[in-house]
Steps between C-alpha positions, in 0.01 A plus 500: 500500500774340706650172389369323812149623430515369142611157622221493757244601238622228263478235775151620588387473137649149471319398817171632364551308173578178687200551727267550205648198320454263790158644581391438142646147503327429833169630366533286184583190705205568728264538203622174347464316829145628547409387147638151567324475837169601343544228237587247768184587695289439188647152451370355827711274718826447312759339727770556241464876564532489877815714485298779335426698815572846631719513816276559803716771653603667175378827359369509145816688400710183546256250348699299245413181306859421403536204739164346416488164328510527121589869503825647367597867529769717349754699703253784543240269654268490199322172426643367173393135506205291616593131472228266628483207255332174596412595858125432496377859473124536455298811426527767232729778383226761516609644836869519415560871446750502215519880500681475837754253360638683199860396575410135446730316258383143553161351588495120523174345625499186285354168609254626758120509515439864422170573331327806352625714214836660429447859622519767232704709744796265447619736228619751762793267576702674232832364632383138507730258318368157596137396551400138563137420585502153343306205641234681697122532461494842338233581245391791282710659228852633469474868603611748238702681767764227463617710205638749753749242631766615259786354706348154543709222344290203620123462535350163591123454527499129414254250647229744600143548377579817305275554199456749217761597246853638499444869435740631234540818705703302754793511257708785356356657186823446311601864478832622634313748719286236671501554877233250603456131453710208620817634340738304728315168491717186465283219641122496450323194638126446454465124468189316620261790552171583329647764269391490139464694176783594269853580602557866410769587249620766743663232713778505241597846627635351825853483361650335811245217519678166539230271645133500399281228652142494372429126509170343614273798440225602256702700250421465132580654164834559330827501690617864490764548234649770724647224715762476229626843608592371846870431472522393867207254493626148572207335681154505338224280642175490301357149542140445608358789294340536157766697320528496124790576269869441556751603761742762356806316354759668721309394813493140377874512433571620855288217640701248299827657617387479863393135460836418345684655795290299748567173314873571487499581870312179586753291309795663672347424842514123423873483431678212672777714643343729767778754445380557144143570604385864518483670838173630642615852420552402136157333490339816637675719245407275207134492600459875522194608310689709246602435148862399459725801484243757621592661825 
């Protein structure tokens, strides 16, 4: 084959690859947009979502949600974030097709008026890292499919009407080969719900857990000794429950260390000479929710 023919063939193949890539990206964007529009339609009249519309003179091939309010996309046009906190949303999550949004990294719907249950299909969001549904009117139980969110570092279901127990299967089983469970979890917030029962020992297998907020619930029984295995845990909120037993000693020591740092910081902020007071950057660094020296 002549050299010119080889070059032409290579260019043709590259064109085909690019065509397939952009066709696939366009199809994915279209599917995501359709899923979001279907959810919007189920929510009734939501003025905050008025930008969620398909262009009148556009074909379905070019339908993209990337400029809609609260939506963030990656460079390929995939929806990676839905950020709609405190915007007055009403309705449910039942008509939000999570299986069409599998590139989602962040879902923030806190401080709205969403009702209904947390859909069990939420587990298909296997890339999800941040989920905040706090301060809504959600009810029902925590779906076991949350265990499939292996990349999630923060889950916040606080101030909802969620009942039942915390299923031990939500957490890693402790084995090195464990591939399910909330293995990446750092912040787990469940305060002021209707959850109850005992806290499973398996929660101690979340080795990155740094904040655990369980206050103002219906939990009872012994405080899991496995919490003592959590070397990153620096914030533990248990008040307003019926726990028995003691907090593991190393957790208590971290709490004292954190309190000492806050007191020292407060004193330094009252120095007479403004130049000797800490800067806002220093304050932010000192109040990080990590034990001293752990980065």
